[in-house]
Backbone atoms as SQL, in Angstrom:
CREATE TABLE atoms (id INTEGER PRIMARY KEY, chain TEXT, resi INTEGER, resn TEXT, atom TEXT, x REAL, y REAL, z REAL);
INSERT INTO atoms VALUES
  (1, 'A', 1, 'UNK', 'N', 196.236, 107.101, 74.730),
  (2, 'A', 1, 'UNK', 'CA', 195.215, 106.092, 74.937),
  (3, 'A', 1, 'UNK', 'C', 195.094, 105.234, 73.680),
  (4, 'A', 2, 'UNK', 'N', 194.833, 103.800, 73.565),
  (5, 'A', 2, 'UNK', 'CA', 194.921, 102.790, 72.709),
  (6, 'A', 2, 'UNK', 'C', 193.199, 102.596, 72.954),
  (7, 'A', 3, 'UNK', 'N', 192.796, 102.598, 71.845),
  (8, 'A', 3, 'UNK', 'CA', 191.360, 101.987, 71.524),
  (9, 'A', 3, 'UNK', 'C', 190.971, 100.715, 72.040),
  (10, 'A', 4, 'UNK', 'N', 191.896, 100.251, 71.557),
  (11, 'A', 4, 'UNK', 'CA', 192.007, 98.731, 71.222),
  (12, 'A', 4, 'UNK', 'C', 191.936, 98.290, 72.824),
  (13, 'A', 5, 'UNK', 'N', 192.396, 99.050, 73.800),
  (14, 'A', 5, 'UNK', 'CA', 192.545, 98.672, 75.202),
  (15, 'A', 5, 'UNK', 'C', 191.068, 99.637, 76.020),
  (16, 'A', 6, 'UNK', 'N', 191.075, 100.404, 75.550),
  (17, 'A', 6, 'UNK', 'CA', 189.549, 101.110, 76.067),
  (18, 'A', 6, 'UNK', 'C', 188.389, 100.214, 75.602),
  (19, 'A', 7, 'UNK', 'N', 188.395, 99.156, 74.648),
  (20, 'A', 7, 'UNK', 'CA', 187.426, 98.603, 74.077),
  (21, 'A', 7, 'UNK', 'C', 187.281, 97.150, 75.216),
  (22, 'A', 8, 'UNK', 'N', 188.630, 96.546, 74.968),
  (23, 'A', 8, 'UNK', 'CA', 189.086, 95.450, 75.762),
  (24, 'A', 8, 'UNK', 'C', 188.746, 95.804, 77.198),
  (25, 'A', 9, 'UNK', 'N', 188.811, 97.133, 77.797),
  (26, 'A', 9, 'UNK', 'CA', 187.996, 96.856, 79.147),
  (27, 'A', 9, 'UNK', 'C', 187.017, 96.916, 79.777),
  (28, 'A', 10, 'UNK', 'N', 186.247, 97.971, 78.117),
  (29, 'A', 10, 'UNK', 'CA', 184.387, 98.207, 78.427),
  (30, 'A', 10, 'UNK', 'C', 183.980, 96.675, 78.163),
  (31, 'A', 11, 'UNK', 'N', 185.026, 95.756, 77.056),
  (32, 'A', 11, 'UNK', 'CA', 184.361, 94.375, 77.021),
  (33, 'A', 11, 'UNK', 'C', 184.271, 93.565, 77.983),
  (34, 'A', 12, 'UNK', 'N', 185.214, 93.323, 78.944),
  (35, 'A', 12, 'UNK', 'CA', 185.570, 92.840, 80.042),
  (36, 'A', 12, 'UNK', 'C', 184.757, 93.305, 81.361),
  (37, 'A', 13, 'UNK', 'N', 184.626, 94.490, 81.343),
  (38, 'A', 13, 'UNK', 'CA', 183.612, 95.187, 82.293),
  (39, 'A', 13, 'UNK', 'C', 181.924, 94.985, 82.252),
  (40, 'A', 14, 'UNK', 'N', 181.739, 95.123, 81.101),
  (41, 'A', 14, 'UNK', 'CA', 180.579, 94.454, 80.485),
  (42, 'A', 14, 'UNK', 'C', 180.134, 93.102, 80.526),
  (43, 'A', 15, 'UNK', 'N', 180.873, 91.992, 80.134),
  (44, 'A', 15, 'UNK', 'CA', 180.912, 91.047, 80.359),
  (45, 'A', 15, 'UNK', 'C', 180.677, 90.440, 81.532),
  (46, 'A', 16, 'UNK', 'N', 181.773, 90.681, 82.440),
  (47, 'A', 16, 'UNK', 'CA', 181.551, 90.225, 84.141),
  (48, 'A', 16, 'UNK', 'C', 180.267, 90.882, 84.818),
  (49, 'A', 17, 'UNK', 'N', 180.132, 91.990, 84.437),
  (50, 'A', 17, 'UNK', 'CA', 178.533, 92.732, 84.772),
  (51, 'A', 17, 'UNK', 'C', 177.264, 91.890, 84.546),
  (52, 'A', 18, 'UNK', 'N', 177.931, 91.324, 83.431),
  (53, 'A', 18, 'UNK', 'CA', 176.727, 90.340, 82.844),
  (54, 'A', 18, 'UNK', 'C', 176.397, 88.796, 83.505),
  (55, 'A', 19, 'UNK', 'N', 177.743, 88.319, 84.329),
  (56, 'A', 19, 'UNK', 'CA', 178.136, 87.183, 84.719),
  (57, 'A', 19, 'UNK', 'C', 177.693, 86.127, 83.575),
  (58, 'A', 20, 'UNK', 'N', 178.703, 86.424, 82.603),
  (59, 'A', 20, 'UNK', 'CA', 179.106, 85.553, 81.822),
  (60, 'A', 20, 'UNK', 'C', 180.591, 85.428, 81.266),
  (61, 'A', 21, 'UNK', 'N', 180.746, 84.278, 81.268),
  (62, 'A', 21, 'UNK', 'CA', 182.259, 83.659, 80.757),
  (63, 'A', 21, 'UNK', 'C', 182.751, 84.103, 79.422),
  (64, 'A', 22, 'UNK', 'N', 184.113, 83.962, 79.373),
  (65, 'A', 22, 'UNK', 'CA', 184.531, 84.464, 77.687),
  (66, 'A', 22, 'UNK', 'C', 184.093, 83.722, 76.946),
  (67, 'A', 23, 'UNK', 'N', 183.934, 82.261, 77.580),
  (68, 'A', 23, 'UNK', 'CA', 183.360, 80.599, 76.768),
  (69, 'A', 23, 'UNK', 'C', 181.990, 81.065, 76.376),
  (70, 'A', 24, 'UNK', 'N', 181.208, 81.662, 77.342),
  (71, 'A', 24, 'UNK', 'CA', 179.573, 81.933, 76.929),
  (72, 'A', 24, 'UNK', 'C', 179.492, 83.111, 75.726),
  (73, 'A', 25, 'UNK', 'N', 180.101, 84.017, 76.119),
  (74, 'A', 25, 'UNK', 'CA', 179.864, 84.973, 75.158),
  (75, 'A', 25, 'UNK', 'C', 180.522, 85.101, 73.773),
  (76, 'A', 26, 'UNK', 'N', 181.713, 83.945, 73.596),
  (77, 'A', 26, 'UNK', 'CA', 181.908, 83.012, 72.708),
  (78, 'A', 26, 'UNK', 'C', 181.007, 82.683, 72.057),
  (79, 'A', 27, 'UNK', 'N', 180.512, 81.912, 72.144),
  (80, 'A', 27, 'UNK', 'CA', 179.289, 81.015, 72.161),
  (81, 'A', 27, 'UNK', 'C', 178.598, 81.628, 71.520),
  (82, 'A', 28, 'UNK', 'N', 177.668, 83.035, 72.512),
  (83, 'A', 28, 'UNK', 'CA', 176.770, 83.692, 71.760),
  (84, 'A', 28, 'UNK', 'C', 177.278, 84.283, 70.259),
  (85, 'A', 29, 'UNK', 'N', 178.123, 84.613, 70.326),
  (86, 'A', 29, 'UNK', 'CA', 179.139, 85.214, 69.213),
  (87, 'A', 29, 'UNK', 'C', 178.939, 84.382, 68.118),
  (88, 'A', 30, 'UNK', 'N', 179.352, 83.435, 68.337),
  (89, 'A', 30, 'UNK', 'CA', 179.809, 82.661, 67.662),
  (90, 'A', 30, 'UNK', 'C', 181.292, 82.092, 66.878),
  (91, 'A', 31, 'UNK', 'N', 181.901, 83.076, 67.938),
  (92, 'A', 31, 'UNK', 'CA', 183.650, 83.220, 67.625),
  (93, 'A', 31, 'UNK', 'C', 183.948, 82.010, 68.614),
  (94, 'A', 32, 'UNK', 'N', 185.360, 81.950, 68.528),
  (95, 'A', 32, 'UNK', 'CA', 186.127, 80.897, 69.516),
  (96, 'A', 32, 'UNK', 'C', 186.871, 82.218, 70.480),
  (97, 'A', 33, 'UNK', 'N', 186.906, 81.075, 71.675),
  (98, 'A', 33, 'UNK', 'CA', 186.876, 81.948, 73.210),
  (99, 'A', 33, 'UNK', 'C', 188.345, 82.877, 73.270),
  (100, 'A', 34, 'UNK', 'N', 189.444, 81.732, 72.653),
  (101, 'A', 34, 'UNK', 'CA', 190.740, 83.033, 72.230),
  (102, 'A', 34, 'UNK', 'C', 190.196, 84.268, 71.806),
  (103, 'A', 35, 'UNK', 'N', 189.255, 84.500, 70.657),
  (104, 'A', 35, 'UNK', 'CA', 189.216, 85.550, 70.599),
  (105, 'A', 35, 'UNK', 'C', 188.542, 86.833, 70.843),
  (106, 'A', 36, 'UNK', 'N', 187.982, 86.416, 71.837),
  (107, 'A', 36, 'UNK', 'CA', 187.510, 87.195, 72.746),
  (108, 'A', 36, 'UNK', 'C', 188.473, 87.639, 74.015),
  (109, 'A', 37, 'UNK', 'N', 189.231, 86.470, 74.726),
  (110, 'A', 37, 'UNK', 'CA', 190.558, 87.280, 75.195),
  (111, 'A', 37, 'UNK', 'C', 191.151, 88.121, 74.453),
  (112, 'A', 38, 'UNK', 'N', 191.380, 87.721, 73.347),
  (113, 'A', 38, 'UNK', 'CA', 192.169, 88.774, 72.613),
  (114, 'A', 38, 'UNK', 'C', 191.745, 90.283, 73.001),
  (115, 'A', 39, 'UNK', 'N', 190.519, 90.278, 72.477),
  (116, 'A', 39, 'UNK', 'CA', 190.051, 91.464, 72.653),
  (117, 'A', 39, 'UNK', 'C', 190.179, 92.252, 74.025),
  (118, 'A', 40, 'UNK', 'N', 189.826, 90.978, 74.911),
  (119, 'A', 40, 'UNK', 'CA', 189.806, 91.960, 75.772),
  (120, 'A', 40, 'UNK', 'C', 191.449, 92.588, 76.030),
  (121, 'A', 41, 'UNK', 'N', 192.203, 91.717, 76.280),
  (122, 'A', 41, 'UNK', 'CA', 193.515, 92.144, 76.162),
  (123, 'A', 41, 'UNK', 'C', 194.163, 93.851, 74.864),
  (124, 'A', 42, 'UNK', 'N', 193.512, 93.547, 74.412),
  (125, 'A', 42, 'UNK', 'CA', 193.473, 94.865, 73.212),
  (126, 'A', 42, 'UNK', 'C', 194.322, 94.249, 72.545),
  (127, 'A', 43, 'UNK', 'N', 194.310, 93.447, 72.137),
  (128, 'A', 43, 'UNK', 'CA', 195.279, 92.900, 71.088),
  (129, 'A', 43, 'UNK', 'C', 194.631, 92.147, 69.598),
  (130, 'A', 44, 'UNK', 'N', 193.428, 92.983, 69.952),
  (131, 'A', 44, 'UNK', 'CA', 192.656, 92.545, 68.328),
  (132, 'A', 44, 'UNK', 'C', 192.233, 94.176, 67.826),
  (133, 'A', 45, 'UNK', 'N', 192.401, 94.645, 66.371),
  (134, 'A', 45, 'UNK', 'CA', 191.627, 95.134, 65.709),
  (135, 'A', 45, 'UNK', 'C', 190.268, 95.199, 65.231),
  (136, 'A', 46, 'UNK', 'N', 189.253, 95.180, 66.399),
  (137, 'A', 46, 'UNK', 'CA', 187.816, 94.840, 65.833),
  (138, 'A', 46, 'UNK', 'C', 187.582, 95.339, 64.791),
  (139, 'A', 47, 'UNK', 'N', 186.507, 95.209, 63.901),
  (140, 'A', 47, 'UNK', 'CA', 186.055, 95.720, 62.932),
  (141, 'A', 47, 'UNK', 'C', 184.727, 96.400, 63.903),
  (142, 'A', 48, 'UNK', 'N', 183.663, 97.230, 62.862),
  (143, 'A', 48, 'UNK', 'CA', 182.703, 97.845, 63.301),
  (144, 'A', 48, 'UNK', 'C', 182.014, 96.846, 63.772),
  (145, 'A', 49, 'UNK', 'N', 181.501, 96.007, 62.597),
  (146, 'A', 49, 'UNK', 'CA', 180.222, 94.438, 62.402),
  (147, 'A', 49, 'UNK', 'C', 180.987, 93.883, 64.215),
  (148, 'A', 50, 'UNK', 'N', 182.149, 93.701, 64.232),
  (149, 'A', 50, 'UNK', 'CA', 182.104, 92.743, 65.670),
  (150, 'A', 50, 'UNK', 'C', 182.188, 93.690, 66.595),
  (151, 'A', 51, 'UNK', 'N', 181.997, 95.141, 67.114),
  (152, 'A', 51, 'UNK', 'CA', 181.891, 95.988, 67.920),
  (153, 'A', 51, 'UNK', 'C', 180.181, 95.819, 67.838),
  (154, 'A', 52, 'UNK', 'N', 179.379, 95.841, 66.896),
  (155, 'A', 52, 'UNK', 'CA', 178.252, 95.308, 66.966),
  (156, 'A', 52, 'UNK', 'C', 177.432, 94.394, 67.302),
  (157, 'A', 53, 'UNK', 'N', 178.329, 93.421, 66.938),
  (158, 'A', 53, 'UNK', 'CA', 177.920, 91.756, 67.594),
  (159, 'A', 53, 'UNK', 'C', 178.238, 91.683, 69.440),
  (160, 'A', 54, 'UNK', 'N', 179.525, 92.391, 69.561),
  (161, 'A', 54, 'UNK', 'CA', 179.542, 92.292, 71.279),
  (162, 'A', 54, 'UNK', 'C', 178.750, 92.954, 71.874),
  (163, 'A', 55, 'UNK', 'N', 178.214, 94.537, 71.092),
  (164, 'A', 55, 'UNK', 'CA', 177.088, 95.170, 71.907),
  (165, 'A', 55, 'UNK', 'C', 175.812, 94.276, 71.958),
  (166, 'A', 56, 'UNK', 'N', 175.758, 93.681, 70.908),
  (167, 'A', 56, 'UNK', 'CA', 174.336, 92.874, 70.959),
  (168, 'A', 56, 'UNK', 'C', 174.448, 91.351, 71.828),
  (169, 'A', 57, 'UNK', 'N', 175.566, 91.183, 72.153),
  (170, 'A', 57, 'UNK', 'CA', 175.843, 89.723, 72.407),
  (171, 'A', 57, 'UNK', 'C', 175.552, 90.298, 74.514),
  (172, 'A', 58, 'UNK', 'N', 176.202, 91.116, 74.680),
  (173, 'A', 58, 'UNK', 'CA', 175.736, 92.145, 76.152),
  (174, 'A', 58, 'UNK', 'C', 174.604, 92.789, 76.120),
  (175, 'A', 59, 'UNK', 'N', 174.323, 92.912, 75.399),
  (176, 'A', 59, 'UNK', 'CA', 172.701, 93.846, 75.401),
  (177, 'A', 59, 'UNK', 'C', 173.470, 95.613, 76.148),
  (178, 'A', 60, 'UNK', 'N', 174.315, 95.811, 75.571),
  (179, 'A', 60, 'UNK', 'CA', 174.794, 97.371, 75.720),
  (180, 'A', 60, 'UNK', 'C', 174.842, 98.271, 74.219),
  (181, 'A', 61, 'UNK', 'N', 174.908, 99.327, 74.151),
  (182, 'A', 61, 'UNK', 'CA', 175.130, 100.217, 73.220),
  (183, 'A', 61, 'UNK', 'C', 176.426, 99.641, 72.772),
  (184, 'A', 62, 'UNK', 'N', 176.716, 100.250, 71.801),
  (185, 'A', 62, 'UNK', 'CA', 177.966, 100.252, 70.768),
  (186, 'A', 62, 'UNK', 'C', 178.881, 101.200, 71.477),
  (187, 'A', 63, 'UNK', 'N', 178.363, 102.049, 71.595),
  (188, 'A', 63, 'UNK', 'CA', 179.059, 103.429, 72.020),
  (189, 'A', 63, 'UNK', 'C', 179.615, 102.996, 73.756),
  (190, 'A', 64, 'UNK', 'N', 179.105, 102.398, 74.458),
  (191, 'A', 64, 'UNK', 'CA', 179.239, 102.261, 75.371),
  (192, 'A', 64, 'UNK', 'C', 180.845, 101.549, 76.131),
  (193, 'A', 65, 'UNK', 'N', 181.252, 100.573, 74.638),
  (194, 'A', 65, 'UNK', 'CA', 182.277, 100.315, 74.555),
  (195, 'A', 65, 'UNK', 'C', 183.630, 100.652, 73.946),
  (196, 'A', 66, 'UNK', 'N', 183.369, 102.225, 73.754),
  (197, 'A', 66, 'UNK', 'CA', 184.406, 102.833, 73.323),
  (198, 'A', 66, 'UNK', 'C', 184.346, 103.896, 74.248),
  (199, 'A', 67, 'UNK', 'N', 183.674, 104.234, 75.344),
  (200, 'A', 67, 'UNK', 'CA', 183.775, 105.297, 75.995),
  (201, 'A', 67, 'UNK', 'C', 185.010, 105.451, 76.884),
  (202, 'A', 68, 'UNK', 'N', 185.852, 106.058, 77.283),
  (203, 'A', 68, 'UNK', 'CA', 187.088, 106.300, 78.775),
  (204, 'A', 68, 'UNK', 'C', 186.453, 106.338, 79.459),
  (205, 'A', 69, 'UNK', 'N', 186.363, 105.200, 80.578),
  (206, 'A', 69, 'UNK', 'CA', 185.467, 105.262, 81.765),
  (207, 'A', 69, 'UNK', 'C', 186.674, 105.850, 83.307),
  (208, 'A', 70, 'UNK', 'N', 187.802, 105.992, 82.878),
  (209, 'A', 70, 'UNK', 'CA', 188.726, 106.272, 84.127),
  (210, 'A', 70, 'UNK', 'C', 190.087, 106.491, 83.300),
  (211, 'A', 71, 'UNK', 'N', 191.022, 107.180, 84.782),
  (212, 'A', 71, 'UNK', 'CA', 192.254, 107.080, 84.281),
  (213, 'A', 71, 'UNK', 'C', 193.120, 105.876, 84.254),
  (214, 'A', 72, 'UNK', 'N', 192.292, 104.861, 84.560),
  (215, 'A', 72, 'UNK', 'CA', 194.001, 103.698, 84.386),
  (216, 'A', 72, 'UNK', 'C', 192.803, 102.942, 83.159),
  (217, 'A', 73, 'UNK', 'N', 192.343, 103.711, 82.172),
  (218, 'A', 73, 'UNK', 'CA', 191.807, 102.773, 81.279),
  (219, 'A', 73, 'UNK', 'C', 192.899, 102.642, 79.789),
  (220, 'A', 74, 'UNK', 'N', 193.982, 103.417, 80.202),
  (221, 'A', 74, 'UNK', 'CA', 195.194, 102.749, 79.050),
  (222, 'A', 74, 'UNK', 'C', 195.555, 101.232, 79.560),
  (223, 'A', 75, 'UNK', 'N', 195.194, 100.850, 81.007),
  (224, 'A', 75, 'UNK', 'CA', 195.962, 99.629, 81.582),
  (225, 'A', 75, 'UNK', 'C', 194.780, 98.715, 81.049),
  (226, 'A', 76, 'UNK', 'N', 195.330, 97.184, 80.416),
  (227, 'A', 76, 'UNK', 'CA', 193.999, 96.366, 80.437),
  (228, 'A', 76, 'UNK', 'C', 194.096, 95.642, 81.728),
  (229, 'A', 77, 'UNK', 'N', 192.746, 95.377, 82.263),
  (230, 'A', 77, 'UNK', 'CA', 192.212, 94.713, 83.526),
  (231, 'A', 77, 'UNK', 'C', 192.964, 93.344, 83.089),
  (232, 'A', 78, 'UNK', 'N', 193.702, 92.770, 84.416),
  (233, 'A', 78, 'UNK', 'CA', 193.405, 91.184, 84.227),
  (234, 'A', 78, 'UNK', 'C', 192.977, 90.689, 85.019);
């Protein structure tokens, strides 16, 4: 299992839960919207501080986005 892809799909899962765009939660961020695909894709190294900012930017736990929610959570969602 890759972190980086368990993170990318609690973000993605989270996100659409929220019905908001990568552009919006961009936004809230204050990052640019690439890199938030990135993430979700697992192709970024978050740091802690931006595992923080996305929990707060969703209004979810921290923890919530590192949890294995299933077995195809090595696959990222597209």
């Amino acid at each position: 299992m890759d972190i980086r892809h368990t993170f990318g799909n609690n973000l993605k899962h989270y996100r659409t839960q929220a019905n908001m765009s990568q552009a919006a939660l961009a936004v809230k961020m204050g990052i640019d919207r690439a890199h938030v695909s990135a993430m979700e894709r697992g192709q970024q190294n978050v740091t802690i501080v931006t595992l923080w900012h996305v929990a707060q930017a969703l209004d979810v736990e921290p923890s919530a986005l590192l949890e294995n929610r299933g077995k195809n959570q090595n696959v990222v969602d597209r």
